[in-house]
Amino acid sequence: VMDLRGHHLYFSPSVVRQTGYSIEEIMAEPTRVMTEAGIECARKAIEERMNLDKMGHKGASKPMELEVIRKDGSRAWTETSWNLLRDGNGKPVGIIGSVRDITERKRAEQLFRTLADNSPVSIYIIQDGRFCFLNRHFLMETMCSADELIGEKPLRRLSPRERNRIAQQASAMLNGQRSEPYEFRYVGRKGRTRWVIERVARIEYEG
């Protein structure tokens, strides 16, 4: 918990487990566990949250990932978000932050990226109906860059006559109603058409 001037007022006991520092050590120098880049990111995030509040947008800040430095010198990753504390009239009087250790998740994601980028098959991840991850083999096969595809709706790359069929087959596999892979054509760079065979599965990615 901080006041609006950035003075820390409270740390929960879990900070000892997360950082190795005592509550007293953290209270005396809160930024000792943060990198310079992390301090700047946190400052900007809090400033943005304050500006949004002035514009009438309530609620917590968007979670952000910050690297922390433990007392023993090792590093860990955390997911942090902030919200405003208010008085009885709804006026902001402080900031409350929550910090969750996501080190194991980050390690798993780094391992996944290493395996995916060295895979001999194309791997992609779709979130909210758009590409958010593409491995090297996928980019090589489509002859497209990540900048061209990240954020794009994947059905746009399919033959228009096949879009509904492929969407139904993917949905059936995701819902456990189909186990066999399916085939389809996609359109790559310069209208180049390729046949592929695909399997899909649900996963958790970046939370």
C-alpha positions as a Markdown table, in Angstrom:
| # | Residue | x | y | z |
|---|---|---|---|---|
| 1 | Val | 0.0 | 0.0 | 0.0 |
| 2 | Met | 1.3 | 3.5 | -0.9 |
| 3 | Asp | 0.1 | 7.0 | -0.4 |
| 4 | Leu | -0.4 | 9.2 | -3.5 |
| 5 | Arg | 3.2 | 10.6 | -3.0 |
| 6 | Gly | 4.6 | 7.1 | -3.5 |
| 7 | His | 5.5 | 6.5 | 0.2 |
| 8 | His | 5.0 | 2.8 | 1.1 |
| 9 | Leu | 2.8 | 2.2 | 4.1 |
| 10 | Tyr | 2.3 | -1.5 | 4.2 |
| 11 | Phe | 3.7 | -4.8 | 2.8 |
| 12 | Ser | 2.0 | -8.1 | 3.4 |
| 13 | Pro | 4.1 | -10.9 | 5.0 |
| 14 | Ser | 4.3 | -12.8 | 1.7 |
| 15 | Val | 6.9 | -10.3 | 0.6 |
| 16 | Val | 9.4 | -12.2 | 2.8 |
| 17 | Arg | 8.8 | -15.4 | 0.9 |
| 18 | Gln | 8.9 | -13.7 | -2.5 |
| 19 | Thr | 12.0 | -11.7 | -2.0 |
| 20 | Gly | 14.0 | -13.0 | 1.0 |
| 21 | Tyr | 14.0 | -9.6 | 2.6 |
| 22 | Ser | 12.3 | -8.9 | 5.9 |
| 23 | Ile | 9.4 | -6.5 | 6.1 |
| 24 | Glu | 11.6 | -3.9 | 7.8 |
| 25 | Glu | 14.2 | -4.2 | 5.0 |
| 26 | Ile | 11.6 | -3.7 | 2.3 |
| 27 | Met | 9.9 | -0.8 | 4.1 |
| 28 | Ala | 13.3 | 0.9 | 4.5 |
| 29 | Glu | 14.1 | 0.6 | 0.8 |
| 30 | Pro | 11.2 | -0.7 | -1.3 |
| 31 | Thr | 12.9 | -0.3 | -4.7 |
| 32 | Arg | 15.9 | -2.5 | -3.8 |
| 33 | Val | 14.0 | -5.5 | -5.2 |
| 34 | Met | 13.3 | -3.8 | -8.6 |
| 35 | Thr | 15.3 | -3.3 | -11.7 |
| 36 | Glu | 15.7 | 0.2 | -13.1 |
| 37 | Ala | 13.5 | -0.8 | -16.0 |
| 38 | Gly | 10.9 | -2.2 | -13.6 |
| 39 | Ile | 10.9 | 1.1 | -11.6 |
| 40 | Glu | 10.2 | 3.1 | -14.7 |
| 41 | Cys | 7.5 | 0.7 | -15.9 |
| 42 | Ala | 5.8 | 0.8 | -12.5 |
| 43 | Arg | 6.0 | 4.6 | -12.4 |
| 44 | Lys | 4.4 | 4.9 | -15.8 |
| 45 | Ala | 1.7 | 2.3 | -15.0 |
| 46 | Ile | 0.7 | 4.2 | -11.8 |
| 47 | Glu | 0.7 | 7.5 | -13.6 |
| 48 | Glu | -1.5 | 6.1 | -16.4 |
| 49 | Arg | -3.9 | 4.6 | -13.8 |
| 50 | Met | -4.2 | 8.1 | -12.1 |
| 51 | Asn | -4.8 | 9.8 | -15.4 |
| 52 | Leu | -7.5 | 7.3 | -16.4 |
| 53 | Asp | -9.2 | 7.9 | -13.0 |
| 54 | Lys | -9.3 | 11.6 | -13.7 |
| 55 | Met | -11.0 | 10.9 | -16.9 |
| 56 | Gly | -13.7 | 8.8 | -15.1 |
| 57 | His | -12.3 | 5.3 | -15.9 |
| 58 | Lys | -12.4 | 3.3 | -12.7 |
| 59 | Gly | -11.0 | -0.2 | -12.0 |
| 60 | Ala | -7.6 | -1.8 | -11.6 |
| 61 | Ser | -4.6 | -1.3 | -13.9 |
| 62 | Lys | -3.8 | -3.8 | -16.6 |
| 63 | Pro | -1.5 | -6.5 | -15.0 |
| 64 | Met | 2.1 | -6.1 | -16.0 |
| 65 | Glu | 5.1 | -8.4 | -15.7 |
| 66 | Leu | 8.0 | -7.1 | -13.6 |
| 67 | Glu | 11.3 | -8.7 | -12.8 |
| 68 | Val | 12.5 | -8.5 | -9.2 |
| 69 | Ile | 15.8 | -9.1 | -7.6 |
| 70 | Arg | 15.8 | -11.3 | -4.5 |
| 71 | Lys | 18.1 | -10.8 | -1.5 |
| 72 | Asp | 20.3 | -13.7 | -2.6 |
| 73 | Gly | 20.8 | -12.0 | -6.0 |
| 74 | Ser | 18.6 | -14.4 | -7.9 |
| 75 | Arg | 15.8 | -13.0 | -10.1 |
| 76 | Ala | 12.1 | -13.8 | -10.3 |
| 77 | Trp | 9.2 | -12.7 | -12.4 |
| 78 | Thr | 6.0 | -11.2 | -10.9 |
| 79 | Glu | 2.6 | -10.1 | -12.3 |
| 80 | Thr | 1.6 | -6.9 | -10.7 |
| 81 | Ser | -1.5 | -4.7 | -10.8 |
| 82 | Trp | -2.7 | -1.6 | -9.0 |
| 83 | Asn | -5.9 | 0.0 | -7.9 |
| 84 | Leu | -6.8 | 3.2 | -6.1 |
| 85 | Leu | -7.8 | 3.4 | -2.5 |
| 86 | Arg | -10.6 | 5.9 | -1.9 |
| 87 | Asp | -12.1 | 7.8 | 1.0 |
| 88 | Gly | -15.9 | 7.9 | 1.8 |
| 89 | Asn | -16.4 | 10.4 | -1.0 |
| 90 | Gly | -14.7 | 8.3 | -3.6 |
| 91 | Lys | -11.6 | 10.5 | -3.7 |
| 92 | Pro | -8.3 | 8.7 | -4.3 |
| 93 | Val | -6.2 | 8.7 | -1.2 |
| 94 | Gly | -3.7 | 5.9 | -1.9 |
| 95 | Ile | -2.6 | 3.0 | -4.1 |
| 96 | Ile | -2.9 | -0.7 | -3.4 |
| 97 | Gly | -0.9 | -3.2 | -5.4 |
| 98 | Ser | -1.0 | -7.0 | -5.7 |
| 99 | Val | 2.0 | -9.0 | -6.7 |
| 100 | Arg | 2.0 | -12.6 | -7.8 |
| 101 | Asp | 5.1 | -14.8 | -8.4 |
| 102 | Ile | 4.9 | -16.1 | -12.0 |
| 103 | Thr | 8.5 | -17.3 | -12.3 |
| 104 | Glu | 7.6 | -20.9 | -13.0 |
| 105 | Arg | 5.1 | -19.8 | -15.6 |
| 106 | Lys | 7.7 | -17.7 | -17.3 |
| 107 | Arg | 10.2 | -20.6 | -17.3 |
| 108 | Ala | 7.6 | -22.8 | -18.8 |
| 109 | Glu | 6.8 | -20.3 | -21.5 |
| 110 | Gln | 10.5 | -19.9 | -22.3 |
| 111 | Leu | 10.8 | -23.6 | -22.6 |
| 112 | Phe | 7.8 | -23.8 | -24.9 |
| 113 | Arg | 9.2 | -21.1 | -27.1 |
| 114 | Thr | 12.5 | -22.9 | -27.4 |
| 115 | Leu | 10.8 | -26.2 | -28.3 |
| 116 | Ala | 8.3 | -24.5 | -30.6 |
| 117 | Asp | 11.0 | -22.6 | -32.5 |
| 118 | Asn | 13.0 | -25.8 | -33.0 |
| 119 | Ser | 10.0 | -27.9 | -34.0 |
| 120 | Pro | 9.9 | -29.3 | -37.6 |
| 121 | Val | 6.2 | -28.5 | -37.8 |
| 122 | Ser | 4.2 | -25.3 | -37.8 |
| 123 | Ile | 2.9 | -24.2 | -34.4 |
| 124 | Tyr | 0.7 | -21.2 | -33.7 |
| 125 | Ile | -1.4 | -19.9 | -30.9 |
| 126 | Ile | -4.7 | -18.0 | -31.2 |
| 127 | Gln | -6.2 | -15.9 | -28.5 |
| 128 | Asp | -9.4 | -13.8 | -28.8 |
| 129 | Gly | -9.7 | -15.0 | -32.4 |
| 130 | Arg | -6.3 | -13.7 | -33.6 |
| 131 | Phe | -2.8 | -15.0 | -34.0 |
| 132 | Cys | -0.6 | -14.2 | -30.9 |
| 133 | Phe | 2.3 | -16.6 | -31.4 |
| 134 | Leu | 3.9 | -18.2 | -34.5 |
| 135 | Asn | 6.9 | -20.4 | -34.6 |
| 136 | Arg | 9.7 | -20.1 | -37.1 |
| 137 | His | 8.5 | -23.1 | -39.2 |
| 138 | Phe | 5.0 | -21.5 | -39.5 |
| 139 | Leu | 6.6 | -18.2 | -40.8 |
| 140 | Met | 8.8 | -20.2 | -43.2 |
| 141 | Glu | 5.9 | -22.2 | -44.6 |
| 142 | Thr | 3.6 | -19.2 | -45.1 |
| 143 | Met | 6.5 | -17.0 | -46.4 |
| 144 | Cys | 5.1 | -14.2 | -44.1 |
| 145 | Ser | 6.7 | -12.2 | -41.3 |
| 146 | Ala | 5.4 | -12.2 | -37.7 |
| 147 | Asp | 4.6 | -8.5 | -38.1 |
| 148 | Glu | 2.2 | -9.4 | -41.0 |
| 149 | Leu | 0.4 | -12.1 | -39.1 |
| 150 | Ile | 0.4 | -11.3 | -35.4 |
| 151 | Gly | -3.0 | -9.8 | -34.6 |
| 152 | Glu | -4.6 | -11.1 | -37.8 |
| 153 | Lys | -7.7 | -13.3 | -37.8 |
| 154 | Pro | -6.5 | -16.8 | -39.0 |
| 155 | Leu | -9.6 | -17.6 | -41.1 |
| 156 | Arg | -8.6 | -14.8 | -43.5 |
| 157 | Arg | -5.7 | -17.1 | -44.7 |
| 158 | Leu | -8.1 | -19.9 | -45.6 |
| 159 | Ser | -9.8 | -20.5 | -48.9 |
| 160 | Pro | -13.2 | -18.7 | -48.6 |
| 161 | Arg | -15.1 | -21.9 | -49.6 |
| 162 | Glu | -13.4 | -23.8 | -46.7 |
| 163 | Arg | -13.6 | -21.4 | -43.8 |
| 164 | Asn | -16.9 | -22.7 | -42.2 |
| 165 | Arg | -15.8 | -26.3 | -42.6 |
| 166 | Ile | -12.4 | -25.8 | -41.0 |
| 167 | Ala | -13.9 | -23.7 | -38.2 |
| 168 | Gln | -16.4 | -26.5 | -37.4 |
| 169 | Gln | -13.7 | -29.2 | -37.5 |
| 170 | Ala | -11.4 | -27.2 | -35.2 |
| 171 | Ser | -14.3 | -26.5 | -32.8 |
| 172 | Ala | -15.2 | -30.2 | -32.7 |
| 173 | Met | -11.6 | -31.1 | -31.9 |
| 174 | Leu | -11.4 | -28.5 | -29.2 |
| 175 | Asn | -14.6 | -29.7 | -27.6 |
| 176 | Gly | -13.5 | -33.4 | -27.7 |
| 177 | Gln | -15.9 | -34.4 | -30.4 |
| 178 | Arg | -13.2 | -35.2 | -32.9 |
| 179 | Ser | -9.8 | -36.9 | -32.5 |
| 180 | Glu | -8.5 | -37.3 | -36.0 |
| 181 | Pro | -6.6 | -34.4 | -37.6 |
| 182 | Tyr | -8.1 | -32.6 | -40.6 |
| 183 | Glu | -6.8 | -31.3 | -43.9 |
| 184 | Phe | -7.3 | -27.9 | -45.5 |
| 185 | Arg | -5.8 | -25.4 | -47.9 |
| 186 | Tyr | -4.5 | -22.0 | -46.8 |
| 187 | Val | -3.4 | -19.0 | -48.9 |
| 188 | Gly | 0.1 | -17.7 | -48.3 |
| 189 | Arg | 2.1 | -14.9 | -49.8 |
| 190 | Lys | 1.2 | -13.8 | -53.3 |
| 191 | Gly | -1.8 | -16.1 | -53.3 |
| 192 | Arg | 0.3 | -19.3 | -52.9 |
| 193 | Thr | -1.9 | -22.2 | -51.9 |
| 194 | Arg | -0.7 | -25.0 | -49.7 |
| 195 | Trp | -2.3 | -28.2 | -48.3 |
| 196 | Val | -1.7 | -28.9 | -44.6 |
| 197 | Ile | -2.9 | -31.4 | -41.9 |
| 198 | Glu | -3.7 | -29.9 | -38.5 |
| 199 | Arg | -4.5 | -30.8 | -34.9 |
| 200 | Val | -5.7 | -28.2 | -32.3 |
| 201 | Ala | -5.9 | -28.1 | -28.5 |
| 202 | Arg | -6.7 | -25.7 | -25.7 |
| 203 | Ile | -3.9 | -24.4 | -23.6 |
| 204 | Glu | -3.1 | -21.6 | -21.1 |
| 205 | Tyr | -0.7 | -19.1 | -22.5 |
| 206 | Glu | 0.7 | -16.0 | -20.7 |
| 207 | Gly | -2.1 | -16.4 | -18.1 |
